Amino acid sequence: MRSNAGFFGVGCDDVNAAYARVDDVHDWFASAATCEIPAALVDVPVFGGPQPPAFRHALGNAYPNPMNPTTRIQFTNGVANGRVKVEIFDVTGRLVRNLVDAKLPAGVHEVTWDGASEGGSTVPSGMYFYRMTADDFVSAKKLVVSK
């Protein structure tokens, strides 16, 4: 494994260090070196504590696709407590099933579709679309039901 470690000094007029190289490993080793570095402590205000990671709205792939009998759809909500909808449509654009319609925390989420319509009946084999809507974000992808 190659190391990119290095040695540097800041504000030192004279730094004495001995370096050695190990040929097969390509790592460098240095003996201890000392010097005085003036330092000052500065208070840095932190507002609100640690910040959560930033997310962006995204619609992931359905897996498995083609599906039989179920599929999982992963999606990301980019806004804390933002309203998200994930719906299934047939090729004519008719709503088959509403999977998610809720305010969700920001982050990655997953929903499972069991291949049933809103009324509970199993949908026939064919092509469908799943769509995510959140704020001004809209994304749709193809999904194949195979029996």
JSON list of C-alpha atoms in Angstrom, two decimals:
[
{"chain": "A", "resi": 1, "resn": "MET", "atom": "CA", "xyz": [0.00, 0.00, 0.00]},
{"chain": "A", "resi": 2, "resn": "ARG", "atom": "CA", "xyz": [1.36, 3.41, -0.89]},
{"chain": "A", "resi": 3, "resn": "SER", "atom": "CA", "xyz": [1.30, 6.22, 1.63]},
{"chain": "A", "resi": 4, "resn": "ASN", "atom": "CA", "xyz": [1.15, 9.89, 0.75]},
{"chain": "A", "resi": 5, "resn": "ALA", "atom": "CA", "xyz": [2.17, 10.98, 4.25]},
{"chain": "A", "resi": 6, "resn": "GLY", "atom": "CA", "xyz": [4.54, 13.90, 4.47]},
{"chain": "A", "resi": 7, "resn": "PHE", "atom": "CA", "xyz": [6.29, 16.16, 6.94]},
{"chain": "A", "resi": 8, "resn": "PHE", "atom": "CA", "xyz": [5.96, 19.88, 7.09]},
{"chain": "A", "resi": 9, "resn": "GLY", "atom": "CA", "xyz": [6.73, 22.70, 9.48]},
{"chain": "A", "resi": 10, "resn": "VAL", "atom": "CA", "xyz": [4.95, 25.99, 10.00]},
{"chain": "A", "resi": 11, "resn": "GLY", "atom": "CA", "xyz": [6.66, 29.02, 11.43]},
{"chain": "A", "resi": 12, "resn": "CYS", "atom": "CA", "xyz": [9.88, 27.21, 12.31]},
{"chain": "A", "resi": 13, "resn": "ASP", "atom": "CA", "xyz": [13.27, 28.66, 11.46]},
{"chain": "A", "resi": 14, "resn": "ASP", "atom": "CA", "xyz": [15.15, 25.44, 12.04]},
{"chain": "A", "resi": 15, "resn": "VAL", "atom": "CA", "xyz": [13.65, 21.95, 11.94]},
{"chain": "A", "resi": 16, "resn": "ASN", "atom": "CA", "xyz": [15.97, 18.99, 12.31]},
{"chain": "A", "resi": 17, "resn": "ALA", "atom": "CA", "xyz": [14.55, 15.65, 11.24]},
{"chain": "A", "resi": 18, "resn": "ALA", "atom": "CA", "xyz": [16.03, 12.43, 9.93]},
{"chain": "A", "resi": 19, "resn": "TYR", "atom": "CA", "xyz": [14.22, 10.59, 7.15]},
{"chain": "A", "resi": 20, "resn": "ALA", "atom": "CA", "xyz": [14.44, 6.91, 6.23]},
{"chain": "A", "resi": 21, "resn": "ARG", "atom": "CA", "xyz": [12.84, 5.07, 3.32]},
{"chain": "A", "resi": 22, "resn": "VAL", "atom": "CA", "xyz": [11.74, 1.43, 3.25]},
{"chain": "A", "resi": 23, "resn": "ASP", "atom": "CA", "xyz": [12.11, 0.36, -0.41]},
{"chain": "A", "resi": 24, "resn": "ASP", "atom": "CA", "xyz": [9.53, -2.44, -0.65]},
{"chain": "A", "resi": 25, "resn": "VAL", "atom": "CA", "xyz": [6.79, -0.54, 1.15]},
{"chain": "A", "resi": 26, "resn": "HIS", "atom": "CA", "xyz": [7.46, 2.97, -0.20]},
{"chain": "A", "resi": 27, "resn": "ASP", "atom": "CA", "xyz": [6.65, 4.49, 3.16]},
{"chain": "A", "resi": 28, "resn": "TRP", "atom": "CA", "xyz": [8.69, 7.27, 4.70]},
{"chain": "A", "resi": 29, "resn": "PHE", "atom": "CA", "xyz": [9.52, 7.50, 8.36]},
{"chain": "A", "resi": 30, "resn": "ALA", "atom": "CA", "xyz": [10.86, 10.54, 10.20]},
{"chain": "A", "resi": 31, "resn": "SER", "atom": "CA", "xyz": [12.38, 10.98, 13.61]},
{"chain": "A", "resi": 32, "resn": "ALA", "atom": "CA", "xyz": [10.74, 13.39, 15.99]},
{"chain": "A", "resi": 33, "resn": "ALA", "atom": "CA", "xyz": [11.34, 17.05, 15.28]},
{"chain": "A", "resi": 34, "resn": "THR", "atom": "CA", "xyz": [10.48, 19.94, 17.53]},
{"chain": "A", "resi": 35, "resn": "CYS", "atom": "CA", "xyz": [10.07, 23.65, 17.20]},
{"chain": "A", "resi": 36, "resn": "GLU", "atom": "CA", "xyz": [8.02, 26.36, 18.83]},
{"chain": "A", "resi": 37, "resn": "ILE", "atom": "CA", "xyz": [4.91, 27.49, 17.00]},
{"chain": "A", "resi": 38, "resn": "PRO", "atom": "CA", "xyz": [3.02, 30.45, 18.44]},
{"chain": "A", "resi": 39, "resn": "ALA", "atom": "CA", "xyz": [-0.69, 29.74, 18.62]},
{"chain": "A", "resi": 40, "resn": "ALA", "atom": "CA", "xyz": [-3.83, 31.52, 19.74]},
{"chain": "A", "resi": 41, "resn": "LEU", "atom": "CA", "xyz": [-7.15, 30.03, 20.74]},
{"chain": "A", "resi": 42, "resn": "VAL", "atom": "CA", "xyz": [-10.15, 31.59, 19.06]},
{"chain": "A", "resi": 43, "resn": "ASP", "atom": "CA", "xyz": [-13.76, 30.99, 20.03]},
{"chain": "A", "resi": 44, "resn": "VAL", "atom": "CA", "xyz": [-15.81, 30.00, 17.00]},
{"chain": "A", "resi": 45, "resn": "PRO", "atom": "CA", "xyz": [-19.57, 30.11, 17.55]},
{"chain": "A", "resi": 46, "resn": "VAL", "atom": "CA", "xyz": [-21.52, 27.06, 16.39]},
{"chain": "A", "resi": 47, "resn": "PHE", "atom": "CA", "xyz": [-25.15, 27.78, 15.61]},
{"chain": "A", "resi": 48, "resn": "GLY", "atom": "CA", "xyz": [-27.62, 24.95, 15.96]},
{"chain": "A", "resi": 49, "resn": "GLY", "atom": "CA", "xyz": [-25.06, 22.22, 16.63]},
{"chain": "A", "resi": 50, "resn": "PRO", "atom": "CA", "xyz": [-24.17, 19.54, 14.09]},
{"chain": "A", "resi": 51, "resn": "GLN", "atom": "CA", "xyz": [-25.89, 19.89, 10.74]},
{"chain": "A", "resi": 52, "resn": "PRO", "atom": "CA", "xyz": [-27.61, 16.88, 9.14]},
{"chain": "A", "resi": 53, "resn": "PRO", "atom": "CA", "xyz": [-26.43, 15.79, 5.70]},
{"chain": "A", "resi": 54, "resn": "ALA", "atom": "CA", "xyz": [-28.05, 17.57, 2.77]},
{"chain": "A", "resi": 55, "resn": "PHE", "atom": "CA", "xyz": [-30.44, 15.52, 0.63]},
{"chain": "A", "resi": 56, "resn": "ARG", "atom": "CA", "xyz": [-31.92, 16.11, -2.82]},
{"chain": "A", "resi": 57, "resn": "HIS", "atom": "CA", "xyz": [-35.22, 14.78, -4.12]},
{"chain": "A", "resi": 58, "resn": "ALA", "atom": "CA", "xyz": [-34.63, 11.61, -6.12]},
{"chain": "A", "resi": 59, "resn": "LEU", "atom": "CA", "xyz": [-36.56, 8.60, -7.36]},
{"chain": "A", "resi": 60, "resn": "GLY", "atom": "CA", "xyz": [-34.57, 5.38, -7.35]},
{"chain": "A", "resi": 61, "resn": "ASN", "atom": "CA", "xyz": [-35.01, 2.23, -9.38]},
{"chain": "A", "resi": 62, "resn": "ALA", "atom": "CA", "xyz": [-37.61, -0.40, -8.54]},
{"chain": "A", "resi": 63, "resn": "TYR", "atom": "CA", "xyz": [-36.09, -3.74, -7.56]},
{"chain": "A", "resi": 64, "resn": "PRO", "atom": "CA", "xyz": [-36.77, -6.28, -8.83]},
{"chain": "A", "resi": 65, "resn": "ASN", "atom": "CA", "xyz": [-37.98, -5.00, -12.18]},
{"chain": "A", "resi": 66, "resn": "PRO", "atom": "CA", "xyz": [-39.71, -6.92, -13.78]},
{"chain": "A", "resi": 67, "resn": "MET", "atom": "CA", "xyz": [-41.52, -7.69, -10.56]},
{"chain": "A", "resi": 68, "resn": "ASN", "atom": "CA", "xyz": [-43.29, -10.84, -9.39]},
{"chain": "A", "resi": 69, "resn": "PRO", "atom": "CA", "xyz": [-44.99, -10.65, -6.92]},
{"chain": "A", "resi": 70, "resn": "THR", "atom": "CA", "xyz": [-43.52, -7.55, -5.18]},
{"chain": "A", "resi": 71, "resn": "THR", "atom": "CA", "xyz": [-41.03, -4.75, -5.82]},
{"chain": "A", "resi": 72, "resn": "ARG", "atom": "CA", "xyz": [-39.26, -2.19, -3.65]},
{"chain": "A", "resi": 73, "resn": "ILE", "atom": "CA", "xyz": [-39.05, 1.46, -4.70]},
{"chain": "A", "resi": 74, "resn": "GLN", "atom": "CA", "xyz": [-36.42, 3.66, -3.09]},
{"chain": "A", "resi": 75, "resn": "PHE", "atom": "CA", "xyz": [-36.81, 7.44, -3.04]},
{"chain": "A", "resi": 76, "resn": "THR", "atom": "CA", "xyz": [-35.16, 10.41, -1.35]},
{"chain": "A", "resi": 77, "resn": "ASN", "atom": "CA", "xyz": [-36.99, 13.31, 0.23]},
{"chain": "A", "resi": 78, "resn": "GLY", "atom": "CA", "xyz": [-34.83, 16.43, 0.09]},
{"chain": "A", "resi": 79, "resn": "VAL", "atom": "CA", "xyz": [-36.87, 18.56, 2.50]},
{"chain": "A", "resi": 80, "resn": "ALA", "atom": "CA", "xyz": [-37.48, 17.99, 6.21]},
{"chain": "A", "resi": 81, "resn": "ASN", "atom": "CA", "xyz": [-41.17, 17.20, 6.76]},
{"chain": "A", "resi": 82, "resn": "GLY", "atom": "CA", "xyz": [-41.87, 17.68, 3.05]},
{"chain": "A", "resi": 83, "resn": "ARG", "atom": "CA", "xyz": [-44.95, 16.11, 1.49]},
{"chain": "A", "resi": 84, "resn": "VAL", "atom": "CA", "xyz": [-44.06, 13.20, -0.78]},
{"chain": "A", "resi": 85, "resn": "LYS", "atom": "CA", "xyz": [-46.30, 11.15, -3.07]},
{"chain": "A", "resi": 86, "resn": "VAL", "atom": "CA", "xyz": [-45.35, 7.87, -4.73]},
{"chain": "A", "resi": 87, "resn": "GLU", "atom": "CA", "xyz": [-48.02, 6.50, -7.08]},
{"chain": "A", "resi": 88, "resn": "ILE", "atom": "CA", "xyz": [-48.44, 3.67, -9.59]},
{"chain": "A", "resi": 89, "resn": "PHE", "atom": "CA", "xyz": [-50.10, 4.34, -12.98]},
{"chain": "A", "resi": 90, "resn": "ASP", "atom": "CA", "xyz": [-51.05, 2.07, -15.86]},
{"chain": "A", "resi": 91, "resn": "VAL", "atom": "CA", "xyz": [-50.07, 2.83, -19.48]},
{"chain": "A", "resi": 92, "resn": "THR", "atom": "CA", "xyz": [-53.25, 4.86, -20.02]},
{"chain": "A", "resi": 93, "resn": "GLY", "atom": "CA", "xyz": [-52.31, 7.19, -17.14]},
{"chain": "A", "resi": 94, "resn": "ARG", "atom": "CA", "xyz": [-54.97, 5.86, -14.77]},
{"chain": "A", "resi": 95, "resn": "LEU", "atom": "CA", "xyz": [-54.00, 5.83, -11.09]},
{"chain": "A", "resi": 96, "resn": "VAL", "atom": "CA", "xyz": [-53.62, 2.21, -9.99]},
{"chain": "A", "resi": 97, "resn": "ARG", "atom": "CA", "xyz": [-52.31, 2.64, -6.45]},
{"chain": "A", "resi": 98, "resn": "ASN", "atom": "CA", "xyz": [-51.23, 5.41, -4.12]},
{"chain": "A", "resi": 99, "resn": "LEU", "atom": "CA", "xyz": [-48.25, 4.02, -2.17]},
{"chain": "A", "resi": 100, "resn": "VAL", "atom": "CA", "xyz": [-47.13, 7.12, -0.23]},
{"chain": "A", "resi": 101, "resn": "ASP", "atom": "CA", "xyz": [-48.86, 10.41, 0.49]},
{"chain": "A", "resi": 102, "resn": "ALA", "atom": "CA", "xyz": [-47.30, 11.82, 3.64]},
{"chain": "A", "resi": 103, "resn": "LYS", "atom": "CA", "xyz": [-44.98, 14.36, 5.19]},
{"chain": "A", "resi": 104, "resn": "LEU", "atom": "CA", "xyz": [-41.65, 12.58, 5.63]},
{"chain": "A", "resi": 105, "resn": "PRO", "atom": "CA", "xyz": [-38.31, 13.52, 7.17]},
{"chain": "A", "resi": 106, "resn": "ALA", "atom": "CA", "xyz": [-35.47, 14.35, 4.80]},
{"chain": "A", "resi": 107, "resn": "GLY", "atom": "CA", "xyz": [-33.55, 11.24, 3.77]},
{"chain": "A", "resi": 108, "resn": "VAL", "atom": "CA", "xyz": [-33.76, 7.97, 1.90]},
{"chain": "A", "resi": 109, "resn": "HIS", "atom": "CA", "xyz": [-37.00, 5.98, 2.14]},
{"chain": "A", "resi": 110, "resn": "GLU", "atom": "CA", "xyz": [-38.33, 2.77, 0.62]},
{"chain": "A", "resi": 111, "resn": "VAL", "atom": "CA", "xyz": [-41.81, 1.48, -0.12]},
{"chain": "A", "resi": 112, "resn": "THR", "atom": "CA", "xyz": [-42.89, -2.00, -1.24]},
{"chain": "A", "resi": 113, "resn": "TRP", "atom": "CA", "xyz": [-45.63, -2.54, -3.80]},
{"chain": "A", "resi": 114, "resn": "ASP", "atom": "CA", "xyz": [-47.39, -5.88, -3.68]},
{"chain": "A", "resi": 115, "resn": "GLY", "atom": "CA", "xyz": [-48.85, -5.63, -7.19]},
{"chain": "A", "resi": 116, "resn": "ALA", "atom": "CA", "xyz": [-52.33, -4.80, -5.92]},
{"chain": "A", "resi": 117, "resn": "SER", "atom": "CA", "xyz": [-54.58, -1.96, -7.07]},
{"chain": "A", "resi": 118, "resn": "GLU", "atom": "CA", "xyz": [-56.14, 0.61, -4.75]},
{"chain": "A", "resi": 119, "resn": "GLY", "atom": "CA", "xyz": [-59.14, -1.71, -4.45]},
{"chain": "A", "resi": 120, "resn": "GLY", "atom": "CA", "xyz": [-56.97, -4.68, -3.45]},
{"chain": "A", "resi": 121, "resn": "SER", "atom": "CA", "xyz": [-57.16, -6.74, -6.65]},
{"chain": "A", "resi": 122, "resn": "THR", "atom": "CA", "xyz": [-53.97, -8.06, -8.26]},
{"chain": "A", "resi": 123, "resn": "VAL", "atom": "CA", "xyz": [-53.02, -6.09, -11.38]},
{"chain": "A", "resi": 124, "resn": "PRO", "atom": "CA", "xyz": [-52.50, -7.94, -14.68]},
{"chain": "A", "resi": 125, "resn": "SER", "atom": "CA", "xyz": [-49.08, -8.40, -16.27]},
{"chain": "A", "resi": 126, "resn": "GLY", "atom": "CA", "xyz": [-47.90, -5.41, -18.27]},
{"chain": "A", "resi": 127, "resn": "MET", "atom": "CA", "xyz": [-46.09, -2.09, -18.13]},
{"chain": "A", "resi": 128, "resn": "TYR", "atom": "CA", "xyz": [-46.75, 0.41, -15.37]},
{"chain": "A", "resi": 129, "resn": "PHE", "atom": "CA", "xyz": [-45.19, 3.68, -14.24]},
{"chain": "A", "resi": 130, "resn": "TYR", "atom": "CA", "xyz": [-44.27, 4.75, -10.74]},
{"chain": "A", "resi": 131, "resn": "ARG", "atom": "CA", "xyz": [-44.10, 8.47, -10.05]},
{"chain": "A", "resi": 132, "resn": "MET", "atom": "CA", "xyz": [-42.70, 10.52, -7.19]},
{"chain": "A", "resi": 133, "resn": "THR", "atom": "CA", "xyz": [-43.94, 14.06, -6.54]},
{"chain": "A", "resi": 134, "resn": "ALA", "atom": "CA", "xyz": [-42.38, 16.32, -3.89]},
{"chain": "A", "resi": 135, "resn": "ASP", "atom": "CA", "xyz": [-42.61, 20.11, -3.92]},
{"chain": "A", "resi": 136, "resn": "ASP", "atom": "CA", "xyz": [-41.77, 21.08, -7.52]},
{"chain": "A", "resi": 137, "resn": "PHE", "atom": "CA", "xyz": [-39.96, 17.77, -8.16]},
{"chain": "A", "resi": 138, "resn": "VAL", "atom": "CA", "xyz": [-41.65, 15.15, -10.37]},
{"chain": "A", "resi": 139, "resn": "SER", "atom": "CA", "xyz": [-40.01, 11.97, -11.67]},
{"chain": "A", "resi": 140, "resn": "ALA", "atom": "CA", "xyz": [-41.47, 8.82, -13.21]},
{"chain": "A", "resi": 141, "resn": "LYS", "atom": "CA", "xyz": [-39.97, 5.48, -14.22]},
{"chain": "A", "resi": 142, "resn": "LYS", "atom": "CA", "xyz": [-41.16, 2.29, -15.94]},
{"chain": "A", "resi": 143, "resn": "LEU", "atom": "CA", "xyz": [-42.06, -0.87, -14.07]},
{"chain": "A", "resi": 144, "resn": "VAL", "atom": "CA", "xyz": [-42.99, -4.24, -15.57]},
{"chain": "A", "resi": 145, "resn": "VAL", "atom": "CA", "xyz": [-45.32, -6.68, -13.83]},
{"chain": "A", "resi": 146, "resn": "SER", "atom": "CA", "xyz": [-44.59, -10.23, -14.97]},
{"chain": "A", "resi": 147, "resn": "LYS", "atom": "CA", "xyz": [-46.56, -13.26, -13.83]}
]
